XYZ file of N, CA and C in Angstrom:
708
model
N 0.832 -1.206 0.000
C 0.000 0.000 0.000
C 0.870 1.260 0.000
N 1.905 1.290 0.853
C 2.777 2.458 0.907
C 3.524 2.627 -0.404
N 3.950 1.496 -1.025
C 4.665 1.578 -2.288
C 3.779 2.170 -3.367
N 2.524 1.715 -3.422
C 1.596 2.243 -4.423
C 1.377 3.733 -4.212
N 1.264 4.135 -2.958
C 1.051 5.550 -2.650
C 2.251 6.383 -3.102
N 3.477 5.889 -2.828
C 4.674 6.636 -3.208
C 4.801 6.744 -4.717
N 4.436 5.663 -5.430
C 4.484 5.701 -6.891
C 3.538 6.759 -7.427
N 2.319 6.812 -6.851
C 1.331 7.806 -7.273
C 1.834 9.219 -6.996
N 2.423 9.421 -5.809
C 2.921 10.750 -5.458
C 4.055 11.159 -6.400
N 4.919 10.224 -6.730
C 6.025 10.539 -7.618
C 5.518 10.911 -9.004
N 4.506 10.202 -9.461
C 3.939 10.501 -10.775
C 3.301 11.876 -10.792
N 2.644 12.216 -9.698
C 2.011 13.535 -9.624
C 3.062 14.630 -9.575
N 4.109 14.402 -8.798
C 5.143 15.419 -8.652
C 5.934 15.616 -9.931
N 6.010 14.559 -10.772
C 6.807 14.642 -11.986
C 6.195 15.536 -13.038
N 4.881 15.849 -12.904
C 4.233 16.709 -13.889
C 4.497 18.158 -13.518
N 5.140 18.896 -14.416
C 5.455 20.296 -14.155
C 4.208 21.135 -14.235
N 4.172 22.325 -13.584
C 3.028 23.193 -13.647
C 2.659 23.549 -15.067
N 3.670 23.778 -15.917
C 3.379 24.168 -17.281
C 2.688 23.057 -18.027
N 3.198 21.834 -17.829
C 2.581 20.702 -18.508
C 1.189 20.470 -17.989
N 0.987 20.651 -16.658
C -0.317 20.401 -16.080
C -1.336 21.411 -16.548
N -0.910 22.673 -16.685
C -1.850 23.708 -17.073
C -2.333 23.506 -18.496
N -1.494 22.840 -19.331
C -1.898 22.603 -20.707
C -2.678 21.312 -20.855
N -2.684 20.497 -19.825
C -3.346 19.201 -19.915
C -4.850 19.358 -19.789
N -5.545 18.288 -20.144
C -6.991 18.292 -20.014
C -7.346 18.304 -18.534
N -8.610 18.595 -18.248
C -9.040 18.627 -16.864
C -8.985 17.245 -16.254
N -9.069 17.189 -14.935
C -8.942 15.933 -14.204
C -9.961 14.908 -14.694
N -9.478 13.705 -14.995
C -10.342 12.632 -15.497
C -10.255 11.422 -14.589
N -11.408 10.798 -14.336
C -11.452 9.626 -13.462
C -10.879 8.389 -14.135
N -10.896 8.366 -15.438
C -10.428 7.200 -16.185
C -9.234 7.575 -17.049
N -8.344 8.386 -16.476
C -7.243 8.960 -17.247
C -5.989 8.124 -17.294
N -6.077 6.853 -17.591
C -4.902 6.036 -17.809
C -4.330 5.385 -16.560
N -3.055 4.925 -16.621
C -2.421 4.166 -15.529
C -2.395 4.907 -14.200
N -2.188 6.222 -14.238
C -2.116 6.971 -12.989
C -3.439 6.884 -12.230
N -4.567 7.051 -12.945
C -5.882 6.975 -12.305
C -6.125 5.579 -11.731
N -5.685 4.556 -12.464
C -5.847 3.177 -11.978
C -5.011 2.958 -10.724
N -3.781 3.489 -10.720
C -2.898 3.384 -9.554
C -3.549 4.017 -8.332
N -4.155 5.183 -8.521
C -4.813 5.880 -7.423
C -5.984 5.056 -6.883
N -6.763 4.454 -7.778
C -7.916 3.668 -7.350
C -7.487 2.410 -6.593
N -6.387 1.800 -7.000
C -5.858 0.641 -6.276
C -5.428 1.048 -4.866
N -4.796 2.217 -4.756
C -4.402 2.711 -3.440
C -5.596 2.950 -2.539
N -6.681 3.465 -3.107
C -7.901 3.695 -2.334
C -8.478 2.382 -1.823
N -8.472 1.346 -2.670
C -8.977 0.036 -2.262
C -8.115 -0.561 -1.154
N -6.794 -0.411 -1.276
C -5.877 -0.940 -0.261
C -6.113 -0.264 1.086
N -6.377 1.037 1.059
C -6.625 1.763 2.305
C -7.912 1.283 2.967
N -8.940 0.989 2.170
C -10.205 0.507 2.719
C -10.027 -0.856 3.383
N -9.267 -1.753 2.736
C -9.015 -3.075 3.309
C -8.199 -2.958 4.594
N -7.225 -2.067 4.590
C -6.403 -1.861 5.789
C -7.264 -1.403 6.962
N -8.278 -0.580 6.683
C -9.180 -0.110 7.738
C -9.901 -1.277 8.398
N -10.347 -2.241 7.589
C -11.065 -3.395 8.134
C -10.134 -4.296 8.949
N -8.878 -4.404 8.528
C -7.906 -5.195 9.296
C -7.671 -4.550 10.659
N -7.502 -3.226 10.672
C -7.306 -2.509 11.936
C -8.522 -2.668 12.826
N -9.715 -2.567 12.246
C -10.948 -2.697 13.030
C -11.031 -4.077 13.687
N -10.643 -5.116 12.956
C -10.691 -6.465 13.539
C -9.813 -6.553 14.774
N -8.659 -5.903 14.734
C -7.734 -5.966 15.869
C -8.235 -5.180 17.075
N -9.247 -4.326 16.888
C -9.810 -3.583 18.022
C -10.996 -4.307 18.642
N -11.471 -5.379 18.010
C -12.674 -6.074 18.483
C -12.361 -6.957 19.683
N -13.320 -7.058 20.582
C -13.229 -7.973 21.727
C -14.588 -8.629 21.922
N -14.722 -9.936 21.641
C -13.715 -10.822 21.051
C -13.579 -10.582 19.553
N -12.463 -11.033 19.007
C -12.240 -10.871 17.578
C -12.970 -11.955 16.789
N -13.459 -11.555 15.628
C -14.040 -12.537 14.725
C -12.949 -13.463 14.201
N -13.250 -14.745 13.984
C -12.273 -15.622 13.321
C -11.931 -15.052 11.947
N -10.727 -15.354 11.454
C -10.285 -14.785 10.189
C -11.232 -15.130 9.042
N -11.765 -16.352 9.027
C -12.658 -16.734 7.931
C -13.947 -15.920 7.975
N -14.500 -15.726 9.165
C -15.715 -14.916 9.300
C -15.412 -13.469 8.921
N -14.262 -12.973 9.380
C -13.870 -11.612 9.003
C -13.740 -11.492 7.489
N -13.137 -12.507 6.866
C -12.975 -12.473 5.408
C -14.332 -12.446 4.712
N -15.278 -13.240 5.175
C -16.622 -13.227 4.588
C -17.247 -11.839 4.716
N -17.149 -11.243 5.913
C -17.706 -9.898 6.114
C -16.991 -8.867 5.243
N -15.654 -8.943 5.229
C -14.875 -7.961 4.475
C -15.099 -8.104 2.973
N -15.223 -9.339 2.502
C -15.422 -9.538 1.064
C -16.788 -9.038 0.621
N -17.781 -9.100 1.502
C -19.082 -8.510 1.168
C -18.939 -7.014 0.970
N -18.183 -6.375 1.850
C -17.941 -4.944 1.704
C -17.118 -4.647 0.466
N -16.134 -5.498 0.170
C -15.295 -5.274 -1.010
C -16.142 -5.350 -2.282
N -17.020 -6.346 -2.346
C -17.893 -6.502 -3.517
C -18.820 -5.299 -3.654
N -19.470 -4.927 -2.546
C -20.376 -3.773 -2.576
C -19.602 -2.491 -2.845
N -18.402 -2.374 -2.255
C -17.589 -1.187 -2.477
C -17.176 -1.039 -3.929
N -16.863 -2.176 -4.578
C -16.516 -2.130 -6.003
C -17.706 -1.648 -6.827
N -18.892 -2.185 -6.530
C -20.090 -1.745 -7.248
C -20.350 -0.259 -7.009
N -20.212 0.177 -5.748
C -20.434 1.586 -5.428
C -19.408 2.477 -6.128
N -18.165 2.015 -6.182
C -17.127 2.788 -6.854
C -17.453 2.944 -8.337
N -17.929 1.864 -8.957
C -18.318 1.925 -10.371
C -19.465 2.910 -10.567
N -20.437 2.879 -9.650
C -21.560 3.820 -9.738
C -21.059 5.248 -9.567
N -20.128 5.455 -8.621
C -19.552 6.787 -8.413
C -18.837 7.282 -9.670
N -18.095 6.383 -10.339
C -17.406 6.763 -11.564
C -18.401 7.167 -12.644
N -19.448 6.349 -12.806
C -20.465 6.647 -13.822
C -21.149 7.978 -13.523
N -21.522 8.176 -12.246
C -22.173 9.433 -11.864
C -21.232 10.620 -12.046
N -19.945 10.435 -11.690
C -18.982 11.517 -11.834
C -18.860 11.962 -13.281
N -18.766 11.001 -14.195
C -18.665 11.314 -15.624
C -19.969 11.929 -16.130
N -21.114 11.348 -15.734
C -22.406 11.834 -16.215
C -22.727 13.231 -15.718
N -22.513 13.475 -14.416
C -22.823 14.798 -13.866
C -21.869 15.861 -14.409
N -20.592 15.481 -14.652
C -19.635 16.438 -15.207
C -20.007 16.810 -16.644
N -20.576 15.856 -17.381
C -20.956 16.115 -18.775
C -22.057 17.160 -18.878
N -22.864 17.282 -17.828
C -23.974 18.233 -17.856
C -23.713 19.439 -16.954
N -22.446 19.616 -16.534
C -22.099 20.740 -15.666
C -20.755 21.319 -16.035
N -20.286 22.270 -15.248
C -19.015 22.939 -15.527
C -17.850 22.333 -14.755
N -18.122 21.675 -13.633
C -17.066 21.071 -12.822
C -16.535 19.808 -13.503
N -15.305 19.428 -13.140
C -14.675 18.252 -13.749
C -15.239 16.956 -13.168
N -14.875 15.849 -13.791
C -15.292 14.527 -13.318
C -14.802 14.289 -11.894
N -13.553 14.687 -11.624
C -12.976 14.455 -10.301
C -13.707 15.250 -9.222
N -14.035 16.507 -9.527
C -14.761 17.330 -8.562
C -16.130 16.735 -8.277
N -16.780 16.221 -9.310
C -18.095 15.602 -9.125
C -17.985 14.268 -8.388
N -16.901 13.550 -8.618
C -16.698 12.294 -7.895
C -16.633 12.563 -6.398
N -15.833 13.584 -6.020
C -15.692 13.909 -4.597
C -17.014 14.404 -4.018
N -17.713 15.253 -4.751
C -19.003 15.764 -4.284
C -19.992 14.631 -4.064
N -20.081 13.749 -5.049
C -20.984 12.604 -4.941
C -20.553 11.672 -3.821
N -19.244 11.512 -3.646
C -18.715 10.619 -2.613
C -19.087 11.111 -1.218
N -18.884 12.412 -0.988
C -19.183 12.976 0.326
C -20.677 12.845 0.642
N -21.520 13.185 -0.328
C -22.970 13.095 -0.122
C -23.380 11.646 0.133
N -22.789 10.728 -0.621
C -23.142 9.316 -0.472
C -22.716 8.753 0.882
N -21.555 9.201 1.381
C -21.111 8.723 2.698
C -22.063 9.197 3.786
N -22.412 10.490 3.729
C -23.295 11.056 4.752
C -24.686 10.413 4.684
N -25.257 10.387 3.479
C -26.607 9.819 3.323
C -26.582 8.296 3.368
N -25.471 7.715 2.876
C -25.406 6.264 2.759
C -25.495 5.545 4.087
N -24.783 6.037 5.098
C -24.826 5.381 6.411
C -26.248 5.382 6.960
N -26.954 6.512 6.800
C -28.333 6.597 7.281
C -29.247 5.661 6.502
N -29.184 5.711 5.171
C -30.062 4.878 4.344
C -29.785 3.392 4.536
N -28.509 3.036 4.623
C -28.169 1.621 4.790
C -28.530 1.116 6.181
N -28.457 1.985 7.189
C -28.942 1.592 8.522
C -30.431 1.286 8.481
N -31.200 2.142 7.809
C -32.640 1.919 7.685
C -32.918 0.654 6.876
N -32.166 0.471 5.783
C -32.360 -0.707 4.945
C -32.045 -1.988 5.702
N -30.950 -1.973 6.472
C -30.572 -3.170 7.217
C -31.542 -3.461 8.355
N -32.132 -2.415 8.933
C -33.129 -2.633 9.986
C -34.331 -3.372 9.408
N -34.800 -2.919 8.237
C -35.911 -3.601 7.580
C -35.526 -4.994 7.116
N -34.323 -5.140 6.605
C -33.819 -6.435 6.136
C -33.756 -7.446 7.281
N -33.171 -7.034 8.399
C -33.059 -7.939 9.547
C -34.430 -8.329 10.090
N -35.372 -7.383 10.051
C -36.724 -7.671 10.516
C -37.387 -8.742 9.649
N -37.212 -8.614 8.339
C -37.784 -9.603 7.411
C -37.126 -10.966 7.577
N -35.799 -10.957 7.740
C -35.067 -12.221 7.904
C -35.536 -12.946 9.158
N -35.703 -12.208 10.270
C -36.141 -12.829 11.520
C -37.593 -13.293 11.434
N -38.425 -12.494 10.801
C -39.857 -12.828 10.738
C -40.117 -14.080 9.916
N -39.411 -14.218 8.784
C -39.660 -15.344 7.891
C -38.651 -16.476 8.067
N -37.778 -16.351 9.043
C -36.835 -17.427 9.333
C -35.856 -17.712 8.216
N -35.372 -16.674 7.552
C -34.437 -16.840 6.434
C -33.010 -16.903 6.971
N -32.670 -18.068 7.522
C -31.415 -18.202 8.250
C -30.183 -17.960 7.370
N -30.250 -18.355 6.101
C -29.106 -18.163 5.221
C -28.813 -16.686 4.980
N -29.825 -15.837 5.154
C -29.664 -14.412 4.887
C -29.394 -13.597 6.143
N -29.259 -14.255 7.293
C -28.989 -13.521 8.524
C -27.570 -12.962 8.471
N -27.476 -11.633 8.432
C -26.210 -10.972 8.153
C -25.124 -11.320 9.167
N -23.964 -11.741 8.636
C -22.810 -12.040 9.478
C -22.797 -13.441 10.033
N -23.834 -14.251 9.767
C -23.883 -15.627 10.248
C -23.756 -16.567 9.064
N -22.750 -17.435 9.117
C -22.429 -18.291 7.980
C -22.462 -19.777 8.313
N -22.995 -20.120 9.477
C -23.084 -21.517 9.878
C -21.858 -21.977 10.640
N -21.935 -23.183 11.151
C -20.826 -23.788 11.889
C -20.554 -25.166 11.297
N -19.420 -25.333 10.638
C -18.407 -24.324 10.300
C -18.936 -23.359 9.236
N -18.305 -22.186 9.075
C -18.765 -21.214 8.088
C -18.824 -21.803 6.681
N -19.915 -21.523 5.977
C -20.150 -22.071 4.644
C -20.206 -20.940 3.623
N -19.858 -21.263 2.379
C -19.847 -20.249 1.332
C -21.250 -19.911 0.853
N -22.251 -20.789 1.049
C -23.598 -20.529 0.515
C -24.257 -19.307 1.149
N -24.346 -19.233 2.493
C -24.926 -18.015 3.074
C -24.093 -16.771 2.769
N -22.762 -16.948 2.721
C -21.905 -15.806 2.386
C -22.223 -15.275 0.998
N -22.368 -16.154 0.014
C -22.646 -15.729 -1.354
C -23.995 -15.028 -1.450
N -25.014 -15.597 -0.805
C -26.344 -14.993 -0.858
C -26.350 -13.626 -0.179
N -25.692 -13.542 0.975
C -25.629 -12.262 1.685
C -24.831 -11.228 0.896
N -23.783 -11.659 0.217
C -22.972 -10.737 -0.561
C -23.772 -10.145 -1.716
N -24.573 -10.974 -2.397
C -25.385 -10.486 -3.499
C -26.442 -9.501 -3.011
N -27.076 -9.825 -1.870
C -28.089 -8.925 -1.318
C -27.457 -7.609 -0.898
N -26.305 -7.684 -0.226
C -25.654 -6.472 0.245
C -25.174 -5.612 -0.925
N -24.689 -6.249 -1.972
C -24.276 -5.506 -3.155
C -25.438 -4.757 -3.781
N -26.606 -5.412 -3.818
C -27.804 -4.755 -4.364
C -28.217 -3.566 -3.493
N -28.231 -3.757 -2.173
C -28.633 -2.672 -1.272
C -27.677 -1.483 -1.367
N -26.379 -1.769 -1.415
C -25.389 -0.700 -1.467
C -25.489 0.087 -2.768
N -25.713 -0.608 -3.881
C -25.856 0.074 -5.170
C -27.158 0.861 -5.229
N -28.222 0.281 -4.678
C -29.513 0.969 -4.668
C -29.429 2.252 -3.855
N -28.642 2.229 -2.776
C -28.478 3.435 -1.959
C -27.884 4.567 -2.774
N -26.917 4.248 -3.646
C -26.311 5.269 -4.490
C -27.341 5.900 -5.416
N -28.177 5.051 -6.016
C -29.188 5.548 -6.948
C -30.214 6.414 -6.219
N -30.655 5.946 -5.037
C -31.632 6.711 -4.256
C -31.062 8.070 -3.863
N -29.801 8.082 -3.419
C -29.160 9.341 -3.038
C -29.077 10.294 -4.227
N -28.744 9.759 -5.391
C -28.654 10.601 -6.590
C -30.004 11.201 -6.947
N -31.064 10.392 -6.830
C -32.398 10.843 -7.232
C -32.962 11.882 -6.271
N -32.780 11.660 -4.961
C -33.445 12.549 -3.995
C -32.579 13.725 -3.549
N -31.248 13.649 -3.791
C -30.371 14.731 -3.330
C -29.626 15.399 -4.487
N -28.880 14.604 -5.253
C -27.967 15.186 -6.232
C -28.694 15.801 -7.428
N -29.624 15.080 -8.028
C -30.320 15.600 -9.210
C -31.097 16.889 -8.914
N -31.870 16.956 -7.815
C -32.598 18.204 -7.541
C -31.676 19.397 -7.267
N -30.462 19.131 -6.756
C -29.531 20.206 -6.405
C -28.343 20.275 -7.366
N -28.507 19.733 -8.560
C -27.376 19.582 -9.481
C -26.656 20.898 -9.759
N -27.390 21.946 -10.097
C -26.750 23.214 -10.466
C -25.992 23.824 -9.288
N -26.568 23.747 -8.091
C -25.898 24.296 -6.913
C -24.670 23.467 -6.546
N -24.803 22.157 -6.621
C -23.667 21.289 -6.310
C -22.554 21.463 -7.336
N -22.917 21.716 -8.589
C -21.914 21.944 -9.619
C -21.109 23.195 -9.302
N -21.775 24.228 -8.818
C -21.082 25.461 -8.437
C -20.144 25.219 -7.260
N -20.599 24.434 -6.279
C -19.763 24.097 -5.127
C -18.550 23.281 -5.570
N -18.774 22.322 -6.471
C -17.679 21.484 -6.972
C -16.631 22.327 -7.694
N -17.080 23.339 -8.443
C -16.145 24.242 -9.123
C -15.272 25.001 -8.119
N -15.889 25.466 -7.045
C -15.130 26.198 -6.027
C -14.105 25.297 -5.352
N -14.492 24.052 -5.101
C -13.598 23.114 -4.427
C -12.366 22.826 -5.269
N -12.557 22.654 -6.567
C -11.431 22.260 -7.414
C -10.636 23.441 -7.969
N -11.125 24.665 -7.762
C -10.469 25.839 -8.345
C -8.973 25.936 -8.038
N -8.521 25.714 -6.774
C -7.083 25.861 -6.477
C -6.183 24.866 -7.207
N -6.724 23.700 -7.594
C -5.884 22.679 -8.233
C -6.375 22.337 -9.636
N -7.199 23.187 -10.195
C -7.805 22.887 -11.501
C -6.758 22.682 -12.589
N -5.629 23.385 -12.519
C -4.591 23.282 -13.547
C -3.582 22.173 -13.256
N -3.829 21.413 -12.207
C -2.951 20.293 -11.852
C -3.795 19.019 -11.750
N -4.150 18.418 -12.896
C -5.089 17.292 -12.910
C -4.679 16.110 -12.029
N -3.366 15.779 -12.025
C -2.925 14.631 -11.233
C -2.987 14.922 -9.740
N -2.639 16.140 -9.367
C -2.757 16.529 -7.961
C -4.218 16.503 -7.536
N -5.092 17.011 -8.395
C -6.521 16.997 -8.089
C -7.035 15.571 -7.944
N -6.559 14.673 -8.823
C -6.977 13.276 -8.742
C -6.559 12.648 -7.418
N -5.340 12.951 -6.975
C -4.874 12.451 -5.678
C -5.736 12.974 -4.544
N -6.082 14.253 -4.599
C -6.873 14.853 -3.528
C -8.273 14.259 -3.457
N -8.920 14.104 -4.615
C -10.325 13.673 -4.601
C -10.482 12.169 -4.482
N -9.429 11.391 -4.786
C -9.560 9.940 -4.729
C -8.639 9.274 -3.719
N -7.804 10.061 -3.029
C -6.925 9.472 -2.009
C -7.105 10.187 -0.680
N -6.648 11.423 -0.591
C -6.577 12.096 0.704
C -7.954 12.253 1.353
N -8.919 12.814 0.629
C -10.262 12.973 1.205
C -10.994 11.639 1.332
N -11.077 10.821 0.262
C -11.799 9.560 0.377
C -11.212 8.557 1.357
N -9.872 8.564 1.548
C -9.285 7.603 2.484
C -9.878 7.795 3.872
N -10.021 9.045 4.297
C -10.597 9.322 5.616
C -12.077 8.961 5.640
N -12.823 9.462 4.646
C -14.268 9.196 4.601
C -14.553 7.716 4.363
N -13.784 7.105 3.463
C -13.988 5.685 3.166
C -13.675 4.839 4.392
N -12.634 5.218 5.129
C -12.293 4.480 6.343
C -13.420 4.516 7.354
N -13.978 5.703 7.585
C -15.110 5.840 8.513
C -16.324 5.069 8.010
N -16.574 5.157 6.691
C -17.730 4.475 6.102
C -17.591 2.960 6.236
N -16.431 2.411 5.883
C -16.226 0.963 5.961
C -16.287 0.487 7.412
N -15.765 1.289 8.331
C -15.808 0.943 9.747
C -17.259 0.852 10.218
N -18.062 1.862 9.849
C -19.464 1.901 10.257
C -20.253 0.764 9.643
N -20.048 0.525 8.351
C -20.806 -0.513 7.663
C -20.400 -1.898 8.145
N -19.127 -2.090 8.471
C -18.692 -3.385 9.004
C -19.415 -3.688 10.306
N -19.605 -2.662 11.137
C -20.358 -2.843 12.378
C -21.811 -3.169 12.086
N -22.303 -2.693 10.940
C -23.701 -2.884 10.576
C -23.972 -4.294 10.068
N -23.027 -4.878 9.298
C -23.299 -6.155 8.651
C -22.703 -7.343 9.394
N -21.852 -7.099 10.409
C -21.290 -8.218 11.151
C -22.368 -8.868 12.018
N -22.086 -10.051 12.519
C -23.041 -10.799 13.318
C -23.484 -9.976 14.523
N -24.820 -9.826 14.685
C -25.333 -8.920 15.708
C -24.971 -9.349 17.120
N -24.985 -10.659 17.390
C -24.624 -11.116 18.738
C -23.158 -10.834 19.019
N -22.306 -10.957 17.974
C -20.885 -10.655 18.156
C -20.687 -9.194 18.438
N -21.523 -8.358 17.796
C -21.427 -6.919 18.031
C -21.729 -6.579 19.472
N -22.738 -7.280 20.071
C -23.076 -7.000 21.459
C -21.960 -7.464 22.388
N -21.328 -8.576 22.040
C -20.277 -9.094 22.906
C -19.050 -8.196 22.885
N -18.832 -7.492 21.738
C -17.623 -6.688 21.629
C -17.796 -5.277 22.143
N -18.954 -4.991 22.729
C -19.164 -3.654 23.277
C -19.720 -2.712 22.248
N -19.776 -1.443 22.612
C -20.354 -0.447 21.704
C -19.468 -0.261 20.500
N -20.091 -0.303 19.309
C -19.364 -0.107 18.068
C -19.424 1.350 17.655
N -18.362 1.817 17.036
C -18.321 3.198 16.565
C -19.025 3.284 15.224
N -20.048 4.151 15.138
C -20.790 4.321 13.896
C -20.607 5.727 13.369
C-alpha cells in the first residue's frame, strides 16, 4: 500500500506546472495513474477493516472476518463503479470536472449512505427474523462457516449498497445539481490546472478518511449482531 502511494505521489510530482496547465481537466479514467490511485484507495479501505478487527473484543475468526470484508469489497466495487459513472455523467452536464463531481458525490453518499443503509438493514433484519431466512442472517455463515450463506448475503448487500447510491442521486444530487456543480467548481479551483494533484486529492486524501469511517461503520452494521453485542459499543 505504501509503495503504491509513493508511486502515485512521484507521478504527480513529476508533472510540471506548465505541462499540467496545458493538460486536459482531471479525469477519473485517465490512464495508468488513475488506476494506480484507485488501487491505493482500495488498499486503504481493506487496511481499515484489518485494523478494526484488531480492536474487536472478542475478535471474529479470520474466515468470518474475510466473509464480512469480502461482502464490503464486492459492494464497495459496485459503489465505486456507480460513483465513476455518476462523476462522468454529472460532469458532462455541468461545468465542474469529473474528479470534482466524484468527490461531491462521494461525500454526499457517505453522509446519506450510512443513514439509508442503517434503515435498509433494519428492515432487512426484521424480514429475515420474521420469515426465518437463516441463510440471509447478516454475518452468520453456519458452523463451520459455509460459502452458501456468504454468497447470498454478498449479493443482497451488493444490491442494497448500489440501490443506496441511486436513491441518493435521485433525492439529493439531481434536484440540487446546479448548486452542487457550483460548489464542486469552487472546491477544485485551487488545483484545476494540476489534474494529477486533483486526482490524488479527490480519490486518495479525502476519500481515504471518509472511506475508512464508512467501511468501519458498515462493518459494524453487517457483522453478526450477537458478536457486536459481545464486543461492546461499536463506533458508527
